[in-house]
């Protein structure tokens, strides 16, 4: 999510910033859809779909970058397809569902403290990934 503009630029999008804006708007839209589906479809099916969708999109995006590096067939739309599939999968399940489960998993007497620790851990890990990703790219 944090490198959407870079992916769009490498996929030769004319206006990478606009493509990123559209992608993030889609994320908000699909997160709203997830709220509607959560009680009807259930948490488990949403998580399974989301995990499958994001895993497949990572495989396709990995192929795209490897194929570009090796001179194989790698059309720019393949990267955008993978990015779109990731956003749909993440927004429908892996983004919102864990936060709902977090509120249900802990007993009332420790819920506030446990939720605070889980949230702090989540954002700390997100910060570290964002901070360390580019230096690790080499």
PDB file of C-alpha atoms in Angstrom:
ATOM      1  CA  UNK A   1       0.000   0.000   0.000  1.00  0.00           C
ATOM      2  CA  UNK A   2       2.801   2.369   0.850  1.00  0.00           C
ATOM      3  CA  UNK A   3       4.590   1.827  -2.444  1.00  0.00           C
ATOM      4  CA  UNK A   4       1.573   2.005  -4.736  1.00  0.00           C
ATOM      5  CA  UNK A   5       2.858   5.085  -6.554  1.00  0.00           C
ATOM      6  CA  UNK A   6       6.222   3.437  -7.158  1.00  0.00           C
ATOM      7  CA  UNK A   7       4.538   0.295  -8.526  1.00  0.00           C
ATOM      8  CA  UNK A   8       2.342   2.422 -10.799  1.00  0.00           C
ATOM      9  CA  UNK A   9       5.379   4.324 -12.073  1.00  0.00           C
ATOM     10  CA  UNK A  10       7.263   1.096 -12.781  1.00  0.00           C
ATOM     11  CA  UNK A  11       4.165  -0.229 -14.564  1.00  0.00           C
ATOM     12  CA  UNK A  12       4.481   2.790 -16.878  1.00  0.00           C
ATOM     13  CA  UNK A  13       1.233   4.457 -15.825  1.00  0.00           C
ATOM     14  CA  UNK A  14       0.912   7.922 -17.357  1.00  0.00           C
ATOM     15  CA  UNK A  15      -0.246   9.511 -14.113  1.00  0.00           C
ATOM     16  CA  UNK A  16       0.972   7.332 -11.232  1.00  0.00           C
ATOM     17  CA  UNK A  17      -0.358   9.700  -8.572  1.00  0.00           C
ATOM     18  CA  UNK A  18      -3.864   9.574 -10.020  1.00  0.00           C
ATOM     19  CA  UNK A  19      -3.684   5.778 -10.266  1.00  0.00           C
ATOM     20  CA  UNK A  20      -2.640   5.677  -6.613  1.00  0.00           C
ATOM     21  CA  UNK A  21      -5.543   7.929  -5.674  1.00  0.00           C
ATOM     22  CA  UNK A  22      -7.966   5.625  -7.504  1.00  0.00           C
ATOM     23  CA  UNK A  23      -6.425   2.586  -5.801  1.00  0.00           C
ATOM     24  CA  UNK A  24      -6.824   4.126  -2.357  1.00  0.00           C
ATOM     25  CA  UNK A  25     -10.410   5.152  -3.129  1.00  0.00           C
ATOM     26  CA  UNK A  26     -11.074   1.543  -4.107  1.00  0.00           C
ATOM     27  CA  UNK A  27      -9.582   0.457  -0.796  1.00  0.00           C
ATOM     28  CA  UNK A  28     -12.037   2.651   1.103  1.00  0.00           C
ATOM     29  CA  UNK A  29     -14.926   1.396  -1.038  1.00  0.00           C
ATOM     30  CA  UNK A  30     -14.074  -2.289  -0.550  1.00  0.00           C
ATOM     31  CA  UNK A  31     -13.555  -1.793   3.187  1.00  0.00           C
ATOM     32  CA  UNK A  32     -17.117  -0.464   3.315  1.00  0.00           C
ATOM     33  CA  UNK A  33     -18.300  -3.498   1.351  1.00  0.00           C
ATOM     34  CA  UNK A  34     -16.483  -5.684   3.860  1.00  0.00           C
ATOM     35  CA  UNK A  35     -18.488  -4.144   6.687  1.00  0.00           C
ATOM     36  CA  UNK A  36     -21.670  -5.180   4.890  1.00  0.00           C
ATOM     37  CA  UNK A  37     -20.403  -8.676   4.102  1.00  0.00           C
ATOM     38  CA  UNK A  38     -18.879  -9.481   7.472  1.00  0.00           C
ATOM     39  CA  UNK A  39     -22.061 -10.648   9.180  1.00  0.00           C
ATOM     40  CA  UNK A  40     -23.567 -12.239   6.057  1.00  0.00           C
ATOM     41  CA  UNK A  41     -20.565 -14.097   4.673  1.00  0.00           C
ATOM     42  CA  UNK A  42     -18.774 -14.631   7.973  1.00  0.00           C
ATOM     43  CA  UNK A  43     -15.308 -13.761   9.125  1.00  0.00           C
ATOM     44  CA  UNK A  44     -13.612 -17.008   8.152  1.00  0.00           C
ATOM     45  CA  UNK A  45     -14.687 -16.994   4.473  1.00  0.00           C
ATOM     46  CA  UNK A  46     -13.644 -13.354   4.178  1.00  0.00           C
ATOM     47  CA  UNK A  47     -10.240 -14.087   5.706  1.00  0.00           C
ATOM     48  CA  UNK A  48      -9.696 -17.167   3.521  1.00  0.00           C
ATOM     49  CA  UNK A  49     -10.690 -15.241   0.390  1.00  0.00           C
ATOM     50  CA  UNK A  50      -8.522 -12.290   1.387  1.00  0.00           C
ATOM     51  CA  UNK A  51      -5.469 -14.430   2.165  1.00  0.00           C
ATOM     52  CA  UNK A  52      -5.835 -16.309  -1.132  1.00  0.00           C
ATOM     53  CA  UNK A  53      -6.336 -13.108  -3.082  1.00  0.00           C
ATOM     54  CA  UNK A  54      -3.353 -11.326  -1.552  1.00  0.00           C
ATOM     55  CA  UNK A  55      -1.110 -14.396  -1.916  1.00  0.00           C
ATOM     56  CA  UNK A  56      -2.034 -14.739  -5.590  1.00  0.00           C
ATOM     57  CA  UNK A  57      -1.480 -11.043  -6.187  1.00  0.00           C
ATOM     58  CA  UNK A  58       1.952 -11.227  -4.561  1.00  0.00           C
ATOM     59  CA  UNK A  59       2.862 -14.151  -6.812  1.00  0.00           C
ATOM     60  CA  UNK A  60       1.727 -12.262  -9.920  1.00  0.00           C
ATOM     61  CA  UNK A  61       3.582  -9.107  -8.874  1.00  0.00           C
ATOM     62  CA  UNK A  62       6.708 -11.168  -8.141  1.00  0.00           C
ATOM     63  CA  UNK A  63       6.464 -12.728 -11.591  1.00  0.00           C
ATOM     64  CA  UNK A  64       6.076  -9.261 -13.126  1.00  0.00           C
ATOM     65  CA  UNK A  65       9.256  -7.904 -11.537  1.00  0.00           C
ATOM     66  CA  UNK A  66      11.287 -11.063 -12.200  1.00  0.00           C
ATOM     67  CA  UNK A  67      10.060 -11.252 -15.796  1.00  0.00           C
ATOM     68  CA  UNK A  68      10.975  -7.604 -16.381  1.00  0.00           C
ATOM     69  CA  UNK A  69      14.454  -8.201 -14.986  1.00  0.00           C
ATOM     70  CA  UNK A  70      14.979 -11.307 -17.137  1.00  0.00           C
ATOM     71  CA  UNK A  71      13.470  -9.892 -20.321  1.00  0.00           C
ATOM     72  CA  UNK A  72      10.424 -12.172 -20.346  1.00  0.00           C
ATOM     73  CA  UNK A  73       6.823 -11.282 -21.137  1.00  0.00           C
ATOM     74  CA  UNK A  74       5.667  -8.734 -18.550  1.00  0.00           C
ATOM     75  CA  UNK A  75       2.984  -6.299 -19.706  1.00  0.00           C
ATOM     76  CA  UNK A  76       2.367  -3.304 -17.417  1.00  0.00           C
ATOM     77  CA  UNK A  77      -1.271  -4.254 -16.913  1.00  0.00           C
ATOM     78  CA  UNK A  78      -0.075  -7.379 -15.083  1.00  0.00           C
ATOM     79  CA  UNK A  79       1.368  -5.253 -12.273  1.00  0.00           C
ATOM     80  CA  UNK A  80      -1.806  -3.197 -12.092  1.00  0.00           C
ATOM     81  CA  UNK A  81      -3.930  -6.358 -12.004  1.00  0.00           C
ATOM     82  CA  UNK A  82      -1.855  -7.708  -9.127  1.00  0.00           C
ATOM     83  CA  UNK A  83      -2.069  -4.404  -7.274  1.00  0.00           C
ATOM     84  CA  UNK A  84      -5.832  -4.250  -7.763  1.00  0.00           C
ATOM     85  CA  UNK A  85      -6.310  -7.843  -6.596  1.00  0.00           C
ATOM     86  CA  UNK A  86      -4.219  -7.124  -3.513  1.00  0.00           C
ATOM     87  CA  UNK A  87      -6.280  -4.053  -2.648  1.00  0.00           C
ATOM     88  CA  UNK A  88      -9.542  -5.967  -3.063  1.00  0.00           C
ATOM     89  CA  UNK A  89      -8.314  -8.885  -0.949  1.00  0.00           C
ATOM     90  CA  UNK A  90      -6.805  -6.741   1.758  1.00  0.00           C
ATOM     91  CA  UNK A  91      -9.782  -4.424   1.979  1.00  0.00           C
ATOM     92  CA  UNK A  92     -12.354  -7.213   2.114  1.00  0.00           C
ATOM     93  CA  UNK A  93     -10.663  -9.297   4.769  1.00  0.00           C
ATOM     94  CA  UNK A  94      -7.123  -8.858   6.009  1.00  0.00           C
ATOM     95  CA  UNK A  95      -7.567  -5.156   6.701  1.00  0.00           C
ATOM     96  CA  UNK A  96     -10.823  -4.888   8.676  1.00  0.00           C
ATOM     97  CA  UNK A  97     -11.582  -8.396  10.002  1.00  0.00           C
ATOM     98  CA  UNK A  98      -8.640  -8.716  12.449  1.00  0.00           C
ATOM     99  CA  UNK A  99      -9.695  -5.467  14.130  1.00  0.00           C
ATOM    100  CA  UNK A 100     -13.163  -6.856  14.702  1.00  0.00           C
ATOM    101  CA  UNK A 101     -11.803 -10.150  15.986  1.00  0.00           C
ATOM    102  CA  UNK A 102      -9.468  -8.237  18.303  1.00  0.00           C
ATOM    103  CA  UNK A 103     -12.456  -6.717  20.078  1.00  0.00           C
ATOM    104  CA  UNK A 104     -14.072 -10.147  20.496  1.00  0.00           C
ATOM    105  CA  UNK A 105     -11.100 -12.274  21.477  1.00  0.00           C
ATOM    106  CA  UNK A 106     -10.209 -10.744  24.848  1.00  0.00           C
ATOM    107  CA  UNK A 107     -12.293 -10.840  28.042  1.00  0.00           C
ATOM    108  CA  UNK A 108     -13.833  -7.539  29.155  1.00  0.00           C
ATOM    109  CA  UNK A 109     -11.464  -7.015  32.091  1.00  0.00           C
ATOM    110  CA  UNK A 110      -8.334  -6.917  29.858  1.00  0.00           C
ATOM    111  CA  UNK A 111      -9.862  -5.844  26.549  1.00  0.00           C
ATOM    112  CA  UNK A 112      -8.698  -2.223  26.707  1.00  0.00           C
ATOM    113  CA  UNK A 113      -5.111  -3.047  27.661  1.00  0.00           C
ATOM    114  CA  UNK A 114      -4.844  -5.962  25.233  1.00  0.00           C
ATOM    115  CA  UNK A 115      -6.329  -3.971  22.363  1.00  0.00           C
ATOM    116  CA  UNK A 116      -3.917  -1.116  23.103  1.00  0.00           C
ATOM    117  CA  UNK A 117      -0.929  -3.458  23.078  1.00  0.00           C
ATOM    118  CA  UNK A 118      -2.090  -5.152  19.874  1.00  0.00           C
ATOM    119  CA  UNK A 119      -2.642  -1.800  18.166  1.00  0.00           C
ATOM    120  CA  UNK A 120       0.732  -0.479  19.304  1.00  0.00           C
ATOM    121  CA  UNK A 121       2.428  -3.653  18.076  1.00  0.00           C
ATOM    122  CA  UNK A 122       0.650  -3.436  14.715  1.00  0.00           C
ATOM    123  CA  UNK A 123       1.635   0.172  14.103  1.00  0.00           C
ATOM    124  CA  UNK A 124       5.188  -0.356  15.372  1.00  0.00           C
ATOM    125  CA  UNK A 125       5.674  -3.237  12.941  1.00  0.00           C
ATOM    126  CA  UNK A 126       4.150  -1.190  10.126  1.00  0.00           C
ATOM    127  CA  UNK A 127       6.507   1.676  10.934  1.00  0.00           C
ATOM    128  CA  UNK A 128       9.540  -0.648  10.955  1.00  0.00           C
ATOM    129  CA  UNK A 129       8.595  -2.222   7.625  1.00  0.00           C
ATOM    130  CA  UNK A 130       8.139   1.224   6.082  1.00  0.00           C
ATOM    131  CA  UNK A 131      11.390   2.500   7.561  1.00  0.00           C
ATOM    132  CA  UNK A 132      13.542  -0.506   6.664  1.00  0.00           C
ATOM    133  CA  UNK A 133      12.124  -1.609   3.311  1.00  0.00           C
ATOM    134  CA  UNK A 134      14.013   0.769   1.042  1.00  0.00           C
ATOM    135  CA  UNK A 135      17.432   0.309   2.724  1.00  0.00           C
ATOM    136  CA  UNK A 136      16.991  -3.462   2.462  1.00  0.00           C
ATOM    137  CA  UNK A 137      16.254  -3.165  -1.264  1.00  0.00           C
ATOM    138  CA  UNK A 138      19.890  -2.233  -1.656  1.00  0.00           C
TER     139      UNK A 138
END
